[in-house]
GROMACS .gro file of C-alpha atoms in nm:
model
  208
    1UNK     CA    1  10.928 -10.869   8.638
    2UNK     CA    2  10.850 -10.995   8.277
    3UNK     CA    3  10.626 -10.850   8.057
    4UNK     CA    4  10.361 -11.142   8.078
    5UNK     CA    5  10.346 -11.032   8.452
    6UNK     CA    6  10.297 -10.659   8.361
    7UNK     CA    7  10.005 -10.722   8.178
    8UNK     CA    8   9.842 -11.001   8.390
    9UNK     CA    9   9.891 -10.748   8.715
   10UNK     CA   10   9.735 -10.482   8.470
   11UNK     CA   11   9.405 -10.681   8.410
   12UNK     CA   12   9.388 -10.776   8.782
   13UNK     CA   13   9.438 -10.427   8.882
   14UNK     CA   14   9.157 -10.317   8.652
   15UNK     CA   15   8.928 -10.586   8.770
   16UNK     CA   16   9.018 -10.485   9.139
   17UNK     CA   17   8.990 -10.119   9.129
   18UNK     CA   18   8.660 -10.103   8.849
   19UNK     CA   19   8.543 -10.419   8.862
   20UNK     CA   20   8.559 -10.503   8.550
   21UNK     CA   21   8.508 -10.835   8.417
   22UNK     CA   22   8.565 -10.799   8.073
   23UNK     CA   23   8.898 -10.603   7.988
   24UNK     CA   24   9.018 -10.485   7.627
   25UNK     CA   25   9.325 -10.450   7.562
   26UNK     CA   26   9.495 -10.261   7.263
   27UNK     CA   27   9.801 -10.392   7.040
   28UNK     CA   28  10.119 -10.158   7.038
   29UNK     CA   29  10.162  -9.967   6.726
   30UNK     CA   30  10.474  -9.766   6.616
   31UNK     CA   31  10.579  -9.529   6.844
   32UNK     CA   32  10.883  -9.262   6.788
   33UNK     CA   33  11.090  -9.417   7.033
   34UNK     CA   34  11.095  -9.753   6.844
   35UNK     CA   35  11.434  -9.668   6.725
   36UNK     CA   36  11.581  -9.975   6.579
   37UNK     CA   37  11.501 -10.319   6.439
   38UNK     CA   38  11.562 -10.491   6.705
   39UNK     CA   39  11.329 -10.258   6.905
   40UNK     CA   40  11.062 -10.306   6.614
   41UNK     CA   41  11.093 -10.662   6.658
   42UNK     CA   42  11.036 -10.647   7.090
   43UNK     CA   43  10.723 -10.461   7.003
   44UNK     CA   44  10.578 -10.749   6.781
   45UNK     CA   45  10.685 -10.975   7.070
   46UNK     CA   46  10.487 -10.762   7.276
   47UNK     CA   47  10.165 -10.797   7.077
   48UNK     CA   48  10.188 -11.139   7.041
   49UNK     CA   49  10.235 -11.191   7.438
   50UNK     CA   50   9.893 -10.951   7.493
   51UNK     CA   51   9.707 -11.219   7.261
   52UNK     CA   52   9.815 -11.503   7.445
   53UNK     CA   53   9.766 -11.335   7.812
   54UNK     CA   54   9.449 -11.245   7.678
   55UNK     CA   55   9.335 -11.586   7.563
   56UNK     CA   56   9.500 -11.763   7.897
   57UNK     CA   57   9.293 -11.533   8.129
   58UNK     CA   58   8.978 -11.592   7.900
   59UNK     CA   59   9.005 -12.016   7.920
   60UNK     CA   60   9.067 -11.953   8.302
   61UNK     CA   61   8.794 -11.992   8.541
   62UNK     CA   62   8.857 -11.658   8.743
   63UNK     CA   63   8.626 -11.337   8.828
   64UNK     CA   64   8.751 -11.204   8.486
   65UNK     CA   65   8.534 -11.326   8.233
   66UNK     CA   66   8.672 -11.212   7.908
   67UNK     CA   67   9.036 -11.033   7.748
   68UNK     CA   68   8.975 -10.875   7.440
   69UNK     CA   69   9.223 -10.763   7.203
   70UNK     CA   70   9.187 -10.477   6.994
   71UNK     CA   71   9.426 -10.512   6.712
   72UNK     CA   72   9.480 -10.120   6.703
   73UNK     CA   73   9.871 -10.197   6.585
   74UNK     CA   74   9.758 -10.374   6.272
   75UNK     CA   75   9.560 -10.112   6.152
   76UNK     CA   76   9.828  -9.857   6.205
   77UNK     CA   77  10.116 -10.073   6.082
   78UNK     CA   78   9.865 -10.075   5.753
   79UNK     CA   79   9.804  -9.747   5.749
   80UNK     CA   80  10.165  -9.645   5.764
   81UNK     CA   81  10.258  -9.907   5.480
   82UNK     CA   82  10.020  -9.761   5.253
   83UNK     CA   83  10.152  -9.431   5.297
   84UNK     CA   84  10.477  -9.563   5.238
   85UNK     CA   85  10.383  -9.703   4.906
   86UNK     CA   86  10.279  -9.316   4.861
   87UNK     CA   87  10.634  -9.207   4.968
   88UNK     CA   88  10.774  -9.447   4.708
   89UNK     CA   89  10.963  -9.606   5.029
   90UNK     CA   90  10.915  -9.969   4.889
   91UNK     CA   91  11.127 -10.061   4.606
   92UNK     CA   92  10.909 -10.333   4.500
   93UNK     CA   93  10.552 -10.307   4.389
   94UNK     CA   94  10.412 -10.623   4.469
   95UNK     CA   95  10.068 -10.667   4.723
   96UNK     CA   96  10.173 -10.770   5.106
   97UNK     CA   97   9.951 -10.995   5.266
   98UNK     CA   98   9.825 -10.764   5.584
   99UNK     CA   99   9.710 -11.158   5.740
  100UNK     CA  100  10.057 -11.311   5.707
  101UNK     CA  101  10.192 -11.351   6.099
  102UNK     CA  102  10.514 -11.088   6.147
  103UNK     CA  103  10.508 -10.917   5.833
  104UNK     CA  104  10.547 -10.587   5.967
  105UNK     CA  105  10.880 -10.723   6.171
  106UNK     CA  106  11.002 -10.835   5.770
  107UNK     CA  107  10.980 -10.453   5.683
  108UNK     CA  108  11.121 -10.279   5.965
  109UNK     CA  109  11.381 -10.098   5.714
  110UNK     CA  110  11.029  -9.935   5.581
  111UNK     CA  111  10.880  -9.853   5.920
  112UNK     CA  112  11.148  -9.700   6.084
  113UNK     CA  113  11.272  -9.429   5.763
  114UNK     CA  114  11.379  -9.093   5.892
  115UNK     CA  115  11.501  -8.803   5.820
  116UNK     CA  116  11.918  -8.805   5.781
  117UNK     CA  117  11.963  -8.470   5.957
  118UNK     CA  118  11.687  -8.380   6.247
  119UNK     CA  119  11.691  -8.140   6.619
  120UNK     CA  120  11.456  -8.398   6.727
  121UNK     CA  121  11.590  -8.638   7.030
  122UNK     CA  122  11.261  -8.910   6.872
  123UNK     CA  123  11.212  -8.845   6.558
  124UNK     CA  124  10.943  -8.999   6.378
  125UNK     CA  125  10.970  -9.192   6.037
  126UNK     CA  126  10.839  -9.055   5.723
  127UNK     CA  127  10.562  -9.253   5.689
  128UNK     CA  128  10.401  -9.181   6.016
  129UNK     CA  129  10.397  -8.772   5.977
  130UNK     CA  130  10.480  -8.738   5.581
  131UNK     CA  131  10.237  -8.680   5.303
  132UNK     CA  132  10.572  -8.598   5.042
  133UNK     CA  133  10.913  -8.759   5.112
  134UNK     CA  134  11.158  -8.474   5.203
  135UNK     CA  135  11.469  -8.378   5.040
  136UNK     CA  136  11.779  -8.538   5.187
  137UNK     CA  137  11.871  -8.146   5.367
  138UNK     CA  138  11.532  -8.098   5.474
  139UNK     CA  139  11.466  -8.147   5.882
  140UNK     CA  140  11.063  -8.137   5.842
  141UNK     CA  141  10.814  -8.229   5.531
  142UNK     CA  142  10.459  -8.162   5.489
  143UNK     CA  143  10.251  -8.345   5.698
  144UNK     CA  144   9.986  -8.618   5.658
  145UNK     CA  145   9.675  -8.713   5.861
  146UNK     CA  146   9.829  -9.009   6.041
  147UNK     CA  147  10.028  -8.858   6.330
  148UNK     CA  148  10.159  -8.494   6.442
  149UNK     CA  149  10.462  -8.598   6.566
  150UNK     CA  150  10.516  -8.988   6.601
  151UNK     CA  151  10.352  -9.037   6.910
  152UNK     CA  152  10.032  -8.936   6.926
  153UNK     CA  153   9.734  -9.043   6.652
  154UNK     CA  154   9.521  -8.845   6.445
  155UNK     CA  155   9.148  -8.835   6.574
  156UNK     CA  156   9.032  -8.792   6.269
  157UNK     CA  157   9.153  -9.054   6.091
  158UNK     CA  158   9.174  -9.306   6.350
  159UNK     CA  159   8.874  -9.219   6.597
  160UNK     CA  160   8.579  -9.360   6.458
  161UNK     CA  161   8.754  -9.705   6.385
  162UNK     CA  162   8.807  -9.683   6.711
  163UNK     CA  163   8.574  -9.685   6.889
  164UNK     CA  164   8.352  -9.879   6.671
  165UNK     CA  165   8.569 -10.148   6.719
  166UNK     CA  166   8.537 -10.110   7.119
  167UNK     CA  167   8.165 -10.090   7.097
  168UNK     CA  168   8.182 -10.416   6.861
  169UNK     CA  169   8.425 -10.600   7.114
  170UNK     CA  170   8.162 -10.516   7.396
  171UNK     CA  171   7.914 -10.635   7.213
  172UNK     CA  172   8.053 -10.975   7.144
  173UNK     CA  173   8.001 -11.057   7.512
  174UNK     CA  174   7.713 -10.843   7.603
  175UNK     CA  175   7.480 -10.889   7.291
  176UNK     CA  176   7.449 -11.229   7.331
  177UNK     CA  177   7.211 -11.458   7.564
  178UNK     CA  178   7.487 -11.689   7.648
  179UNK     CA  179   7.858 -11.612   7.518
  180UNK     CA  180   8.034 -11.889   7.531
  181UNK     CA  181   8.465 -11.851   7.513
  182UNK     CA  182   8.431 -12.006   7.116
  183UNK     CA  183   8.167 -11.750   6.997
  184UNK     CA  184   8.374 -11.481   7.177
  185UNK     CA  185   8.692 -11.550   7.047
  186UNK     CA  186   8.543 -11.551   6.674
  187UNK     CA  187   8.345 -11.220   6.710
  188UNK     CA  188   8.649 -11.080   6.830
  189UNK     CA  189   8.803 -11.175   6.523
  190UNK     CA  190   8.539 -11.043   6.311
  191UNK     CA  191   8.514 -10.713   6.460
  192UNK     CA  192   8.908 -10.638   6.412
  193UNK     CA  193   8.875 -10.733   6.072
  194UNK     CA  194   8.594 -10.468   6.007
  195UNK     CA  195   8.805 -10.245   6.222
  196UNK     CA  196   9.137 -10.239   6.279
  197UNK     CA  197   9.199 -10.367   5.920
  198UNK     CA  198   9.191 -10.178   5.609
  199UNK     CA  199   8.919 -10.395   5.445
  200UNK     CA  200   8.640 -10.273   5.281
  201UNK     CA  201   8.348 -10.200   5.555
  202UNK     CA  202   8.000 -10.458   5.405
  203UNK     CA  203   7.669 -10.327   5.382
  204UNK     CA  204   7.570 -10.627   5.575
  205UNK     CA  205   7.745 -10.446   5.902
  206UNK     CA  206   7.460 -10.253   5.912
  207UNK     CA  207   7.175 -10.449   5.899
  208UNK     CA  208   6.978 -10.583   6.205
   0.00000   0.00000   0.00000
């Protein structure tokens, strides 16, 4: 069973059991059992095959109305770039372009950082639980708001974005008179880049 199967028996399971009819689904962010490049690289493949499942279903005429996609990887993948910037774990100091496709895939060697000597079966890189960047003997190093342990996300930092962005998703389908797939597609788009993108949040977002 491929992935594009996984997912497509996913949304027809949710449909099925909750009847739902419109279905977000998150992008994969960094986990600590990404382990190598080539792993790195399987999960971008992965986001990019949720995208086009989501879009397929969407264009069909089926029971499921609408796919979503809640870019929840980009925004971590930016988060954890920043901090690595912080971490001095770039050895160049020039602006990446957060819109440019697979640019996260082109740093991998950034992303996936960790500590030389570690007890820890998944360890996590040093930009997803590191606020300093640890000595070469050291097996742990203060910790940042980001994630505990690799795994799991920080409420705090990552909450509200998050659900915002859900409630702005649902909102593209059921704020409207008449969605139609076009005005969907580009509301989606607008509310992951308020959300789950580290652009500046407008004024205008909160006017009626």
């Amino acid at each position: 069973m491929n992935n594009a199967t996984r997912i497509n028996e996913a949304i027809e399971t949710t449909y099925r059991v909750v009847g739902a009819t419109t279905i977000i689904i998150p992008t994969l962010p960094l986990y600590n059992n990404v382990k190598s490049e080539n792993d790195w690289k399987k999960v971008a493949q992965i986001n990019r095959l949720i995208r086009e499942v989501a879009r397929n279903v969407t264009e069909s005429k089926s029971d499921i109305q609408y796919v979503l996609v809640q870019e929840f990887g980009n925004l971590t993948n930016q988060v954890l770039m920043e901090n690595a910037k912080n971490l001095d774990l770039i050895t160049y100091s020039r602006d990446i372009d957060y819109s440019q496709q697979g640019w996260e895939v082109q740093l991998a060697n950034v992303f996936l950082q960790r500590p030389s000597k570690t007890t820890r079966q998944w360890p996590p890189s040093h930009a997803q639980v590191c606020s300093t960047f640890p000595s070469s003997e050291a097996k742990t190093c203060p910790g940042v708001k980001i994630s505990p342990d690799g795994m799991h996300w920080c409420v705090e930092t990552f909450g509200a974005r998050f659900t915002a962005s859900i409630a702005c998703l649902l909102g593209c389908v059921y704020n409207v008179a008449r969605p139609t797939n076009e005005s969907v597609q580009k509301c989606m788009q607008r509310c992951n880049d308020k959300f789950m993108s580290l652009a500046m949040l407008s004024d205008e977002m909160f006017k009626n």
